[in-house]
Amino acid sequence: MSKRIESSDVERRLAEARARVHEAGLPGLLSEVDRGPFGTTPLNLGMLDAVAEACAVAQAVRGVGIEDPLPVAFVLAEEAAERLGSLGSGGPAPEVRGALPGEQYADLSRGGSAEVFSIVLQDCASFVRFYQRHPDSGKRLSRDQEALGCLRSYFRLLSNTLRRLGPEGSALAVETPRLRFDGWKVFPAAFDEPNDLLPVKLEDVVGNEDYVKAATRLARDVAGFDLARGENPKKVRNQVLFVLGSPGCGKTVTAHAVLRDFLALCERHKLPAKARVIRRTDWASSYQNQSATRLLEIFREEVFNAPGVCGVYWPDIDTAFSARGDADIRQEEKAILGTLFGILDGTVGPKNGKWFLLCDANTVRMDEAVMSRLTQSPLEVRGPVAPMDFVRLLRDVKLRGKARWLPATEPEWLGIGELCVAEKLSGRSADSIAGRILTEIEDFAEPENYFELPFEEKQRLIGELARPVPAARIRALVSQHVRFEKDAEERSSQERFRQRVSEIHLHLSAQQAALGALAGKKAAAPGGGA
């Protein structure tokens, strides 16, 4: 049975792992390659973190009873290569097929697993040092991006070497937060985190055909990503789909259905995948510059560097940002806009076909620079618009399984759909009406023994006691909903009018008081009464 390494197991060992990386001299070597403006570069720090995290994972593997030095070194090499492969912006890393001289690592199998870390890290430092001072100036390291390629190549070569040195039937069976090891085979770890998606399927979506078609095409393209090669055979140039639609037209339901279909497709084909819904509460902060930083962390850690493919949904993206031309835009909002620009144009995250973003808005109120980074025009979604759309949404989706208590004929259902169209109802309104119909179906007094029955018996009793809702009653419920919406809108309009009158009254009163005070000052001034 596979042993599991939790993130907490890795975090507890990070301090010791960082000390090992420091002792091997890697920080100084990387700084010599590329000092940047302040002695090192952000990419250098990212590389050091990646190697330290890989060491911490390998130490955690020892902690679950795996003492054989070759498998421990193999875990270290694979974890480091995988983490380093997610850094930088130079496109997919080249495939490394070669190996290091096996005789140089024969002593690795004879030593203890505790010695693995110093042996591997010192050898890694020697590898970098060799290329830093390579006699061929064309192969000499001079930038942090080149050092990244060198480091990743070393750990890939080491992994290939250990596969050749190790016995065929390795008993290594462990799952880390990023990888799953089965002998000398390595797979991305499965995602097991909750995705917070609505329980909807593509067949539950009514209307929005263009949105469904475009989004599922994008999702399927991303699902074709080849994790082994680190690239997508399709050149997915546009990874962002922007949708425009009024409230209640089904933007959210459609996006959630597409993401669920994407996850199901990946699960069928054994491809690790996750879905992420971006909510303002996830990243908005009252602290200066923290909102932009947190937003960037979410995309880098959970989307761009995810072990598998990832689909993202960002609802109401227009409410998250101000336009740069707004007179009262804060520095914080400028930073957030800058982060979004980087996400959309690929300067922050890789445009590698490994992730996609669905985002929507009620109106186009976004910054022109944001719109220019969306490489296609927004899709307009309208939700259900035809009478049969509303019939399908009400009867076949929202009230699925309740046909025996809905005795309306087909012409009567069509009339209900026509009424919904005439009243310009939205999909959200249809959902609300369906809820009222369902309440009336199950509107009965439960007998005393109901509360003691098992679940299946309760369902059977509900079926016996449920009340039919005829077509006339459904039409009445539609009309009641329309009256309620109109009354609510009228009350809201009246309240806005009263508030505006109050604001104008306050403004005029303040103006009158100011003029009176000014007149008093003039009268009090010398000669003011003349």
Short mmCIF file of C-alpha atoms in Angstrom, two decimals:
data_model
loop_
_atom_site.label_atom_id
_atom_site.label_comp_id
_atom_site.label_asym_id
_atom_site.label_seq_id
_atom_site.Cartn_x
_atom_site.Cartn_y
_atom_site.Cartn_z
CA MET A 1 0.00 0.00 0.00
CA SER A 2 1.28 3.46 -0.90
CA LYS A 3 2.53 5.67 1.95
CA ARG A 4 1.44 9.29 1.89
CA ILE A 5 3.53 12.37 2.65
CA GLU A 6 1.44 15.35 3.75
CA SER A 7 2.34 19.01 3.20
CA SER A 8 2.74 19.42 6.96
CA ASP A 9 5.40 16.66 6.94
CA VAL A 10 7.36 18.63 4.35
CA GLU A 11 7.00 22.00 6.10
CA ARG A 12 8.42 20.61 9.36
CA ARG A 13 11.64 19.67 7.55
CA LEU A 14 12.10 22.79 5.43
CA ALA A 15 14.44 24.61 7.82
CA GLU A 16 16.85 21.66 7.92
CA ALA A 17 16.61 21.23 4.14
CA ARG A 18 17.42 24.90 3.53
CA ALA A 19 20.46 24.57 5.79
CA ARG A 20 21.67 21.61 3.69
CA VAL A 21 21.26 23.62 0.46
CA HIS A 22 23.21 26.49 2.01
CA GLU A 23 26.02 24.19 3.18
CA ALA A 24 26.39 22.81 -0.36
CA GLY A 25 27.17 26.34 -1.59
CA LEU A 26 24.31 26.60 -4.09
CA PRO A 27 23.18 30.13 -3.05
CA GLY A 28 26.64 31.57 -3.69
CA LEU A 29 27.03 29.73 -7.00
CA LEU A 30 23.71 30.97 -8.38
CA SER A 31 24.51 34.49 -7.22
CA GLU A 32 27.83 34.34 -9.09
CA VAL A 33 26.00 33.33 -12.27
CA ASP A 34 23.47 36.18 -12.06
CA ARG A 35 23.73 38.77 -9.29
CA GLY A 36 20.79 40.84 -10.45
CA PRO A 37 20.49 44.40 -9.08
CA PHE A 38 20.66 43.31 -5.41
CA GLY A 39 23.11 40.42 -5.25
CA THR A 40 20.77 37.71 -6.57
CA THR A 41 17.53 37.37 -8.57
CA PRO A 42 13.97 36.24 -7.79
CA LEU A 43 14.49 33.23 -10.06
CA ASN A 44 17.63 32.25 -8.13
CA LEU A 45 15.61 32.31 -4.90
CA GLY A 46 12.89 30.25 -6.56
CA MET A 47 15.45 27.64 -7.61
CA LEU A 48 16.88 27.42 -4.09
CA ASP A 49 13.39 27.02 -2.66
CA ALA A 50 12.59 24.29 -5.19
CA VAL A 51 15.70 22.27 -4.29
CA ALA A 52 15.12 22.79 -0.55
CA GLU A 53 11.50 21.65 -0.84
CA ALA A 54 12.62 18.56 -2.75
CA CYS A 55 15.11 17.78 0.02
CA ALA A 56 12.38 18.21 2.63
CA VAL A 57 10.14 15.76 0.74
CA ALA A 58 12.96 13.20 0.54
CA GLN A 59 13.61 13.64 4.27
CA ALA A 60 9.90 13.03 4.91
CA VAL A 61 10.14 9.83 2.84
CA ARG A 62 12.88 8.62 5.19
CA GLY A 63 10.51 9.47 8.04
CA VAL A 64 7.93 6.89 6.87
CA GLY A 65 10.46 4.07 7.01
CA ILE A 66 12.07 4.13 3.55
CA GLU A 67 15.78 3.84 4.35
CA ASP A 68 17.22 2.53 1.06
CA PRO A 69 19.42 5.41 -0.19
CA LEU A 70 18.69 4.90 -3.92
CA PRO A 71 14.89 5.41 -3.66
CA VAL A 72 15.42 8.39 -1.32
CA ALA A 73 17.82 9.97 -3.83
CA PHE A 74 15.37 9.16 -6.65
CA VAL A 75 12.56 10.98 -4.83
CA LEU A 76 14.87 13.97 -4.28
CA ALA A 77 15.84 14.07 -7.96
CA GLU A 78 12.29 13.75 -9.31
CA GLU A 79 10.83 16.27 -6.86
CA ALA A 80 13.56 18.81 -7.65
CA ALA A 81 13.20 18.35 -11.42
CA GLU A 82 9.42 18.70 -11.23
CA ARG A 83 9.59 21.87 -9.14
CA LEU A 84 12.34 23.44 -11.22
CA GLY A 85 10.37 22.64 -14.37
CA SER A 86 7.54 24.90 -13.19
CA LEU A 87 9.84 27.93 -12.81
CA GLY A 88 10.95 30.42 -15.42
CA SER A 89 9.31 31.58 -18.63
CA GLY A 90 11.35 29.87 -21.29
CA GLY A 91 8.61 27.50 -22.47
CA PRO A 92 8.56 23.74 -21.95
CA ALA A 93 11.80 22.26 -20.64
CA PRO A 94 13.66 20.03 -23.12
CA GLU A 95 13.47 16.30 -22.56
CA VAL A 96 16.59 14.84 -20.92
CA ARG A 97 17.35 11.28 -22.06
CA GLY A 98 20.96 10.76 -20.97
CA ALA A 99 22.44 9.75 -17.63
CA LEU A 100 25.45 10.50 -15.45
CA PRO A 101 28.37 8.03 -15.22
CA GLY A 102 27.00 5.20 -13.07
CA GLU A 103 30.37 4.34 -11.49
CA GLN A 104 30.48 7.76 -9.84
CA TYR A 105 27.34 6.91 -7.88
CA ALA A 106 28.11 3.36 -6.85
CA ASP A 107 29.02 4.53 -3.34
CA LEU A 108 25.56 6.06 -3.02
CA SER A 109 23.97 2.63 -2.68
CA ARG A 110 26.57 1.52 -0.12
CA GLY A 111 26.06 4.47 2.21
CA GLY A 112 23.14 5.27 4.47
CA SER A 113 20.12 7.29 3.42
CA ALA A 114 21.19 10.11 5.76
CA GLU A 115 24.27 10.71 3.58
CA VAL A 116 22.22 11.00 0.39
CA PHE A 117 21.53 14.71 0.80
CA SER A 118 25.11 15.91 1.20
CA ILE A 119 26.32 13.64 -1.65
CA VAL A 120 23.61 14.78 -4.10
CA LEU A 121 23.72 18.49 -3.21
CA GLN A 122 27.51 18.71 -3.35
CA ASP A 123 27.49 16.88 -6.69
CA CYS A 124 24.80 19.27 -7.92
CA ALA A 125 26.95 22.24 -6.91
CA SER A 126 29.93 20.73 -8.77
CA PHE A 127 27.75 20.29 -11.88
CA VAL A 128 26.69 23.95 -11.81
CA ARG A 129 30.26 25.09 -11.09
CA PHE A 130 31.55 23.12 -14.10
CA TYR A 131 29.12 24.85 -16.47
CA GLN A 132 29.66 28.21 -14.80
CA ARG A 133 33.34 27.96 -15.80
CA HIS A 134 32.93 25.85 -18.92
CA PRO A 135 35.85 26.20 -21.37
CA ASP A 136 33.36 26.71 -24.21
CA SER A 137 32.00 30.24 -23.74
CA GLY A 138 28.83 29.24 -25.58
CA LYS A 139 27.99 26.74 -22.83
CA ARG A 140 29.06 28.96 -19.94
CA LEU A 141 26.28 30.05 -17.57
CA SER A 142 25.70 33.81 -17.50
CA ARG A 143 22.00 34.27 -16.64
CA ASP A 144 19.64 32.84 -14.03
CA GLN A 145 17.46 31.28 -16.76
CA GLU A 146 20.49 29.31 -17.98
CA ALA A 147 21.28 28.22 -14.42
CA LEU A 148 17.70 26.97 -14.12
CA GLY A 149 18.13 24.77 -17.19
CA CYS A 150 21.43 23.48 -15.82
CA LEU A 151 19.95 22.59 -12.42
CA ARG A 152 16.93 20.86 -13.92
CA SER A 153 19.13 18.90 -16.33
CA TYR A 154 21.29 17.70 -13.45
CA PHE A 155 18.34 16.31 -11.49
CA ARG A 156 16.85 14.71 -14.61
CA LEU A 157 20.21 13.06 -15.39
CA LEU A 158 20.49 11.90 -11.78
CA SER A 159 16.99 10.41 -11.91
CA ASN A 160 17.82 8.51 -15.11
CA THR A 161 21.06 7.26 -13.52
CA LEU A 162 19.32 6.00 -10.38
CA ARG A 163 16.77 4.12 -12.49
CA ARG A 164 19.63 2.23 -14.15
CA LEU A 165 21.46 1.56 -10.88
CA GLY A 166 18.42 0.46 -8.90
CA PRO A 167 16.94 -3.04 -8.86
CA GLU A 168 14.06 -3.74 -11.26
CA GLY A 169 11.48 -4.57 -8.63
CA SER A 170 11.80 -1.53 -6.39
CA ALA A 171 9.30 -1.53 -3.54
CA LEU A 172 9.08 2.27 -3.49
CA ALA A 173 5.40 3.16 -3.10
CA VAL A 174 4.81 6.66 -1.80
CA GLU A 175 2.68 9.69 -2.66
CA THR A 176 3.93 13.21 -1.99
CA PRO A 177 1.92 16.44 -2.32
CA ARG A 178 3.02 16.68 -5.99
CA LEU A 179 4.08 13.22 -7.21
CA ARG A 180 3.18 9.54 -6.85
CA PHE A 181 6.01 6.96 -6.94
CA ASP A 182 5.41 3.35 -7.94
CA GLY A 183 8.81 1.69 -8.07
CA TRP A 184 10.84 3.65 -10.61
CA LYS A 185 7.71 5.05 -12.28
CA VAL A 186 6.53 8.55 -11.41
CA PHE A 187 3.07 10.06 -11.88
CA PRO A 188 1.55 13.42 -10.92
CA ALA A 189 -0.30 13.15 -7.61
CA ALA A 190 -4.07 13.12 -7.80
CA PHE A 191 -5.93 16.19 -6.63
CA ASP A 192 -8.16 15.54 -3.64
CA GLU A 193 -9.12 19.06 -2.66
CA PRO A 194 -12.75 20.26 -2.82
CA ASN A 195 -13.61 22.26 -5.93
CA ASP A 196 -16.78 24.01 -4.68
CA LEU A 197 -18.57 23.49 -8.00
CA LEU A 198 -22.34 23.42 -8.32
CA PRO A 199 -23.81 19.94 -8.93
CA VAL A 200 -24.69 20.64 -12.57
CA LYS A 201 -23.96 18.88 -15.85
CA LEU A 202 -23.70 20.22 -19.38
CA GLU A 203 -27.11 18.77 -20.21
CA ASP A 204 -28.58 20.93 -17.43
CA VAL A 205 -27.56 24.12 -19.25
CA VAL A 206 -30.41 25.67 -21.23
CA GLY A 207 -29.48 28.21 -23.90
CA ASN A 208 -25.94 29.65 -24.02
CA GLU A 209 -25.00 27.23 -26.82
CA ASP A 210 -22.13 29.40 -28.09
CA TYR A 211 -20.66 29.66 -24.59
CA VAL A 212 -20.93 25.91 -24.00
CA LYS A 213 -19.34 25.14 -27.38
CA ALA A 214 -16.42 27.56 -26.97
CA ALA A 215 -15.74 26.69 -23.33
CA THR A 216 -15.85 22.92 -23.80
CA ARG A 217 -13.56 23.21 -26.82
CA LEU A 218 -11.06 25.19 -24.74
CA ALA A 219 -11.34 22.74 -21.82
CA ARG A 220 -10.81 19.72 -24.09
CA ASP A 221 -7.78 21.38 -25.69
CA VAL A 222 -6.21 21.89 -22.25
CA ALA A 223 -7.09 18.31 -21.25
CA GLY A 224 -4.84 17.18 -24.12
CA PHE A 225 -1.75 18.57 -22.35
CA ASP A 226 1.12 16.05 -22.24
CA LEU A 227 2.53 16.04 -18.70
CA ALA A 228 5.48 13.85 -19.65
CA ARG A 229 6.74 16.32 -22.28
CA GLY A 230 5.53 19.39 -20.44
CA GLU A 231 3.71 20.85 -23.45
CA ASN A 232 0.42 20.80 -25.30
CA PRO A 233 0.41 19.29 -28.81
CA LYS A 234 -2.20 21.91 -29.70
CA LYS A 235 -1.02 25.49 -29.76
CA VAL A 236 -3.65 26.90 -27.40
CA ARG A 237 -2.98 30.56 -28.07
CA ASN A 238 -6.01 31.93 -26.24
CA GLN A 239 -6.44 30.45 -22.78
CA VAL A 240 -8.95 33.05 -21.57
CA LEU A 241 -12.65 33.09 -22.48
CA PHE A 242 -14.57 36.25 -21.53
CA VAL A 243 -18.36 36.17 -21.36
CA LEU A 244 -20.85 39.02 -21.13
CA GLY A 245 -24.44 38.62 -19.93
CA SER A 246 -27.15 40.10 -17.74
CA PRO A 247 -27.74 38.81 -14.18
CA GLY A 248 -29.59 35.50 -14.09
CA CYS A 249 -28.76 34.40 -17.65
CA GLY A 250 -26.85 31.30 -16.52
CA LYS A 251 -23.22 32.44 -16.73
CA THR A 252 -22.29 30.79 -13.43
CA VAL A 253 -24.19 27.55 -14.03
CA THR A 254 -22.64 27.19 -17.49
CA ALA A 255 -19.10 27.75 -16.21
CA HIS A 256 -19.55 25.25 -13.37
CA ALA A 257 -20.99 22.66 -15.76
CA VAL A 258 -18.03 23.09 -18.13
CA LEU A 259 -15.54 22.69 -15.27
CA ARG A 260 -17.29 19.55 -14.02
CA ASP A 261 -17.21 18.10 -17.53
CA PHE A 262 -13.50 19.00 -17.76
CA LEU A 263 -12.73 17.21 -14.47
CA ALA A 264 -14.73 14.14 -15.51
CA LEU A 265 -12.90 13.97 -18.86
CA CYS A 266 -9.50 14.17 -17.15
CA GLU A 267 -10.49 11.55 -14.58
CA ARG A 268 -11.54 9.11 -17.32
CA HIS A 269 -8.15 9.47 -18.96
CA LYS A 270 -6.09 9.42 -15.74
CA LEU A 271 -4.92 13.03 -16.12
CA PRO A 272 -4.55 14.98 -12.83
CA ALA A 273 -6.80 18.01 -12.98
CA LYS A 274 -8.34 20.61 -10.71
CA ALA A 275 -10.89 23.41 -10.91
CA ARG A 276 -10.51 26.73 -9.09
CA VAL A 277 -13.21 29.37 -8.58
CA ILE A 278 -11.73 32.83 -7.91
CA ARG A 279 -13.71 34.78 -5.31
CA ARG A 280 -12.89 38.29 -4.16
CA THR A 281 -12.75 37.12 -0.54
CA ASP A 282 -9.88 34.79 -1.52
CA TRP A 283 -7.51 37.63 -2.36
CA ALA A 284 -8.91 41.05 -1.39
CA SER A 285 -7.12 42.53 1.63
CA SER A 286 -7.28 45.76 3.60
CA TYR A 287 -3.48 45.80 3.84
CA GLN A 288 -1.51 47.86 1.34
CA ASN A 289 -0.41 45.83 -1.73
CA GLN A 290 -1.52 42.54 -0.17
CA SER A 291 -4.45 42.05 -2.57
CA ALA A 292 -2.26 42.00 -5.68
CA THR A 293 0.30 39.79 -3.93
CA ARG A 294 -2.31 37.27 -2.81
CA LEU A 295 -3.94 37.19 -6.26
CA LEU A 296 -0.56 36.46 -7.82
CA GLU A 297 0.10 33.70 -5.25
CA ILE A 298 -3.21 31.99 -6.07
CA PHE A 299 -2.44 31.84 -9.79
CA ARG A 300 1.23 30.90 -9.43
CA GLU A 301 0.80 28.23 -6.76
CA GLU A 302 -2.62 26.78 -7.59
CA VAL A 303 -2.89 27.27 -11.35
CA PHE A 304 0.43 27.76 -13.16
CA ASN A 305 2.45 25.36 -10.95
CA ALA A 306 -0.29 22.80 -10.35
CA PRO A 307 0.90 19.20 -10.79
CA GLY A 308 -1.74 18.65 -13.48
CA VAL A 309 -3.99 20.71 -15.73
CA CYS A 310 -6.26 23.37 -14.27
CA GLY A 311 -9.51 25.13 -15.18
CA VAL A 312 -10.33 28.47 -13.51
CA TYR A 313 -13.61 30.40 -13.26
CA TRP A 314 -13.61 34.08 -12.27
CA PRO A 315 -17.19 35.39 -11.95
CA ASP A 316 -18.00 39.12 -12.12
CA ILE A 317 -14.44 40.01 -13.02
CA ASP A 318 -15.57 43.54 -13.91
CA THR A 319 -16.33 44.35 -10.26
CA ALA A 320 -12.78 43.55 -9.16
CA PHE A 321 -10.94 46.36 -10.92
CA SER A 322 -11.15 50.07 -11.56
CA ALA A 323 -10.11 51.61 -14.85
CA ARG A 324 -6.67 53.23 -14.85
CA GLY A 325 -8.22 56.48 -16.04
CA ASP A 326 -10.49 56.80 -12.99
CA ALA A 327 -9.63 59.93 -11.03
CA ASP A 328 -9.87 58.19 -7.64
CA ILE A 329 -8.02 54.96 -8.48
CA ARG A 330 -5.74 53.90 -5.61
CA GLN A 331 -2.19 52.58 -5.88
CA GLU A 332 -3.49 49.22 -4.64
CA GLU A 333 -5.94 48.99 -7.54
CA LYS A 334 -3.16 49.85 -9.99
CA ALA A 335 -1.14 46.95 -8.57
CA ILE A 336 -4.13 44.61 -8.98
CA LEU A 337 -4.56 45.73 -12.60
CA GLY A 338 -0.87 45.11 -13.23
CA THR A 339 -1.21 41.59 -11.86
CA LEU A 340 -4.21 40.91 -14.09
CA PHE A 341 -2.31 42.22 -17.13
CA GLY A 342 0.49 39.75 -16.40
CA ILE A 343 -1.96 36.85 -16.07
CA LEU A 344 -3.71 37.69 -19.33
CA ASP A 345 -0.70 38.47 -21.52
CA GLY A 346 1.53 35.64 -20.29
CA THR A 347 4.26 37.67 -18.56
CA VAL A 348 3.30 36.20 -15.17
CA GLY A 349 1.98 32.78 -16.09
CA PRO A 350 3.03 30.55 -18.96
CA LYS A 351 0.81 30.42 -22.05
CA ASN A 352 1.53 26.71 -22.37
CA GLY A 353 -1.94 25.21 -22.83
CA LYS A 354 -1.91 23.69 -19.32
CA TRP A 355 -4.62 25.92 -17.83
CA PHE A 356 -7.61 27.98 -18.94
CA LEU A 357 -9.67 30.81 -17.49
CA LEU A 358 -13.40 31.44 -17.87
CA CYS A 359 -14.42 34.90 -16.71
CA ASP A 360 -17.66 36.84 -16.99
CA ALA A 361 -19.19 40.24 -16.36
CA ASN A 362 -22.60 41.89 -16.44
CA THR A 363 -21.41 44.90 -18.45
CA VAL A 364 -18.23 45.92 -20.23
CA ARG A 365 -16.84 48.35 -17.67
CA MET A 366 -13.31 47.04 -17.72
CA ASP A 367 -10.10 48.92 -18.38
CA GLU A 368 -9.27 49.21 -22.09
CA ALA A 369 -5.87 47.64 -21.45
CA VAL A 370 -7.60 44.59 -19.94
CA MET A 371 -9.94 44.28 -22.92
CA SER A 372 -7.01 44.54 -25.34
CA ARG A 373 -5.40 41.53 -23.68
CA LEU A 374 -8.46 39.38 -24.32
CA THR A 375 -7.54 38.02 -27.73
CA GLN A 376 -11.12 37.49 -28.83
CA SER A 377 -14.33 39.49 -28.52
CA PRO A 378 -16.50 38.73 -25.47
CA LEU A 379 -19.15 36.08 -25.98
CA GLU A 380 -22.65 37.33 -25.23
CA VAL A 381 -24.87 34.91 -23.33
CA ARG A 382 -28.62 35.33 -22.92
CA GLY A 383 -29.76 32.18 -21.18
CA PRO A 384 -33.20 30.76 -22.07
CA VAL A 385 -34.87 32.92 -24.72
CA ALA A 386 -37.41 30.69 -26.55
CA PRO A 387 -40.62 29.21 -25.06
CA MET A 388 -39.24 25.66 -25.28
CA ASP A 389 -36.08 26.83 -23.47
CA PHE A 390 -38.20 27.71 -20.46
CA VAL A 391 -40.22 24.49 -20.75
CA ARG A 392 -37.02 22.45 -20.73
CA LEU A 393 -35.49 24.45 -17.89
CA LEU A 394 -38.60 24.27 -15.69
CA ARG A 395 -39.97 20.82 -16.43
CA ASP A 396 -36.96 18.78 -17.54
CA VAL A 397 -34.13 20.26 -15.47
CA LYS A 398 -35.35 22.07 -12.36
CA LEU A 399 -38.33 19.75 -11.77
CA ARG A 400 -36.66 16.57 -13.03
CA GLY A 401 -38.34 13.45 -11.64
CA LYS A 402 -41.57 15.30 -10.72
CA ALA A 403 -43.52 14.67 -13.94
CA ARG A 404 -46.21 12.57 -12.21
CA TRP A 405 -47.25 15.62 -10.16
CA LEU A 406 -47.20 17.99 -13.15
CA PRO A 407 -50.28 17.03 -15.21
CA ALA A 408 -49.94 19.88 -17.74
CA THR A 409 -50.23 18.86 -21.40
CA GLU A 410 -47.61 19.73 -24.00
CA PRO A 411 -49.66 22.70 -25.36
CA GLU A 412 -50.14 23.95 -21.78
CA TRP A 413 -46.41 23.73 -21.13
CA LEU A 414 -45.76 25.64 -24.35
CA GLY A 415 -48.17 28.34 -23.15
CA ILE A 416 -46.24 28.58 -19.87
CA GLY A 417 -43.00 28.96 -21.84
CA GLU A 418 -44.55 31.70 -23.98
CA LEU A 419 -45.67 33.52 -20.82
CA CYS A 420 -42.09 33.40 -19.48
CA VAL A 421 -40.77 34.85 -22.75
CA ALA A 422 -43.44 37.56 -22.81
CA GLU A 423 -42.53 38.61 -19.26
CA LYS A 424 -38.81 38.57 -20.15
CA LEU A 425 -37.92 36.22 -17.32
CA SER A 426 -34.34 35.09 -16.73
CA GLY A 427 -33.02 31.64 -15.95
CA ARG A 428 -32.70 32.71 -12.32
CA SER A 429 -36.39 33.66 -12.26
CA ALA A 430 -37.27 30.25 -13.69
CA ASP A 431 -35.23 28.64 -10.92
CA SER A 432 -37.15 30.62 -8.31
CA ILE A 433 -40.51 29.62 -9.84
CA ALA A 434 -39.43 25.97 -9.94
CA GLY A 435 -38.64 26.19 -6.24
CA ARG A 436 -42.16 27.44 -5.49
CA ILE A 437 -43.69 24.67 -7.61
CA LEU A 438 -41.65 22.07 -5.76
CA THR A 439 -42.76 23.55 -2.44
CA GLU A 440 -46.41 23.20 -3.46
CA ILE A 441 -45.88 19.59 -4.61
CA GLU A 442 -44.50 18.70 -1.18
CA ASP A 443 -46.90 20.90 0.80
CA PHE A 444 -48.51 18.36 3.13
CA ALA A 445 -48.56 17.62 6.84
CA GLU A 446 -46.21 14.76 7.71
CA PRO A 447 -47.79 11.94 9.73
CA GLU A 448 -46.32 11.30 13.17
CA ASN A 449 -44.41 8.19 12.12
CA TYR A 450 -42.66 10.05 9.25
CA PHE A 451 -39.85 11.27 11.48
CA GLU A 452 -38.85 7.74 12.54
CA LEU A 453 -38.76 6.23 9.05
CA PRO A 454 -35.52 5.46 7.16
CA PHE A 455 -34.64 7.65 4.19
CA GLU A 456 -36.08 5.37 1.49
CA GLU A 457 -39.39 5.04 3.37
CA LYS A 458 -39.62 8.80 3.74
CA GLN A 459 -39.16 9.16 -0.02
CA ARG A 460 -41.91 6.62 -0.67
CA LEU A 461 -44.30 8.41 1.71
CA ILE A 462 -43.57 11.78 0.11
CA GLY A 463 -44.49 10.25 -3.26
CA GLU A 464 -47.81 9.07 -1.85
CA LEU A 465 -48.73 12.35 -0.14
CA ALA A 466 -47.39 14.82 -2.74
CA ARG A 467 -49.93 17.12 -4.41
CA PRO A 468 -50.22 17.68 -8.18
CA VAL A 469 -49.72 21.22 -9.47
CA PRO A 470 -51.81 21.88 -12.64
CA ALA A 471 -50.90 24.20 -15.50
CA ALA A 472 -53.23 26.96 -14.28
CA ARG A 473 -51.46 27.06 -10.93
CA ILE A 474 -48.03 27.20 -12.61
CA ARG A 475 -49.19 30.17 -14.70
CA ALA A 476 -50.44 31.84 -11.52
CA LEU A 477 -47.06 31.30 -9.85
CA VAL A 478 -45.32 32.86 -12.86
CA SER A 479 -47.63 35.89 -12.69
CA GLN A 480 -47.07 36.22 -8.92
CA HIS A 481 -43.31 36.15 -9.43
CA VAL A 482 -43.53 38.85 -12.12
CA ARG A 483 -45.66 41.08 -9.83
CA PHE A 484 -43.22 40.56 -6.97
CA GLU A 485 -40.23 41.51 -9.15
CA LYS A 486 -42.00 44.61 -10.47
CA ASP A 487 -43.07 45.68 -6.97
CA ALA A 488 -39.55 45.14 -5.65
CA GLU A 489 -38.05 47.15 -8.51
CA GLU A 490 -40.58 49.95 -7.96
CA ARG A 491 -39.83 50.07 -4.23
CA SER A 492 -36.11 50.12 -4.98
CA SER A 493 -36.60 52.93 -7.49
CA GLN A 494 -38.64 54.95 -4.99
CA GLU A 495 -35.99 54.47 -2.32
CA ARG A 496 -33.26 55.63 -4.70
CA PHE A 497 -35.42 58.66 -5.56
CA ARG A 498 -35.90 59.53 -1.86
CA GLN A 499 -32.19 59.20 -1.21
CA ARG A 500 -31.41 61.46 -4.15
CA VAL A 501 -33.93 64.07 -2.95
CA SER A 502 -32.35 63.92 0.51
CA GLU A 503 -28.87 64.41 -0.97
CA ILE A 504 -30.05 67.41 -3.03
CA HIS A 505 -31.82 68.90 0.00
CA LEU A 506 -28.68 68.49 2.11
CA HIS A 507 -26.56 70.06 -0.63
CA LEU A 508 -28.89 73.06 -0.97
CA SER A 509 -29.04 73.51 2.81
CA ALA A 510 -25.25 73.43 3.02
CA GLN A 511 -25.01 75.89 0.14
CA GLN A 512 -27.48 78.26 1.84
CA ALA A 513 -25.60 78.01 5.13
CA ALA A 514 -22.31 78.71 3.38
CA LEU A 515 -23.73 81.76 1.61
CA GLY A 516 -25.14 83.03 4.91
CA ALA A 517 -21.79 82.59 6.64
CA LEU A 518 -20.03 84.38 3.79
CA ALA A 519 -22.49 87.28 3.96
CA GLY A 520 -21.92 87.52 7.73
CA LYS A 521 -18.15 87.70 7.25
CA LYS A 522 -18.53 90.50 4.71
CA ALA A 523 -20.81 92.44 7.05
CA ALA A 524 -18.35 92.05 9.93
CA ALA A 525 -15.41 93.26 7.85
CA PRO A 526 -14.34 96.94 8.23
CA GLY A 527 -16.55 98.98 6.00
CA GLY A 528 -18.58 95.87 5.24
CA GLY A 529 -21.89 97.53 6.10
CA ALA A 530 -21.33 100.49 3.75
#
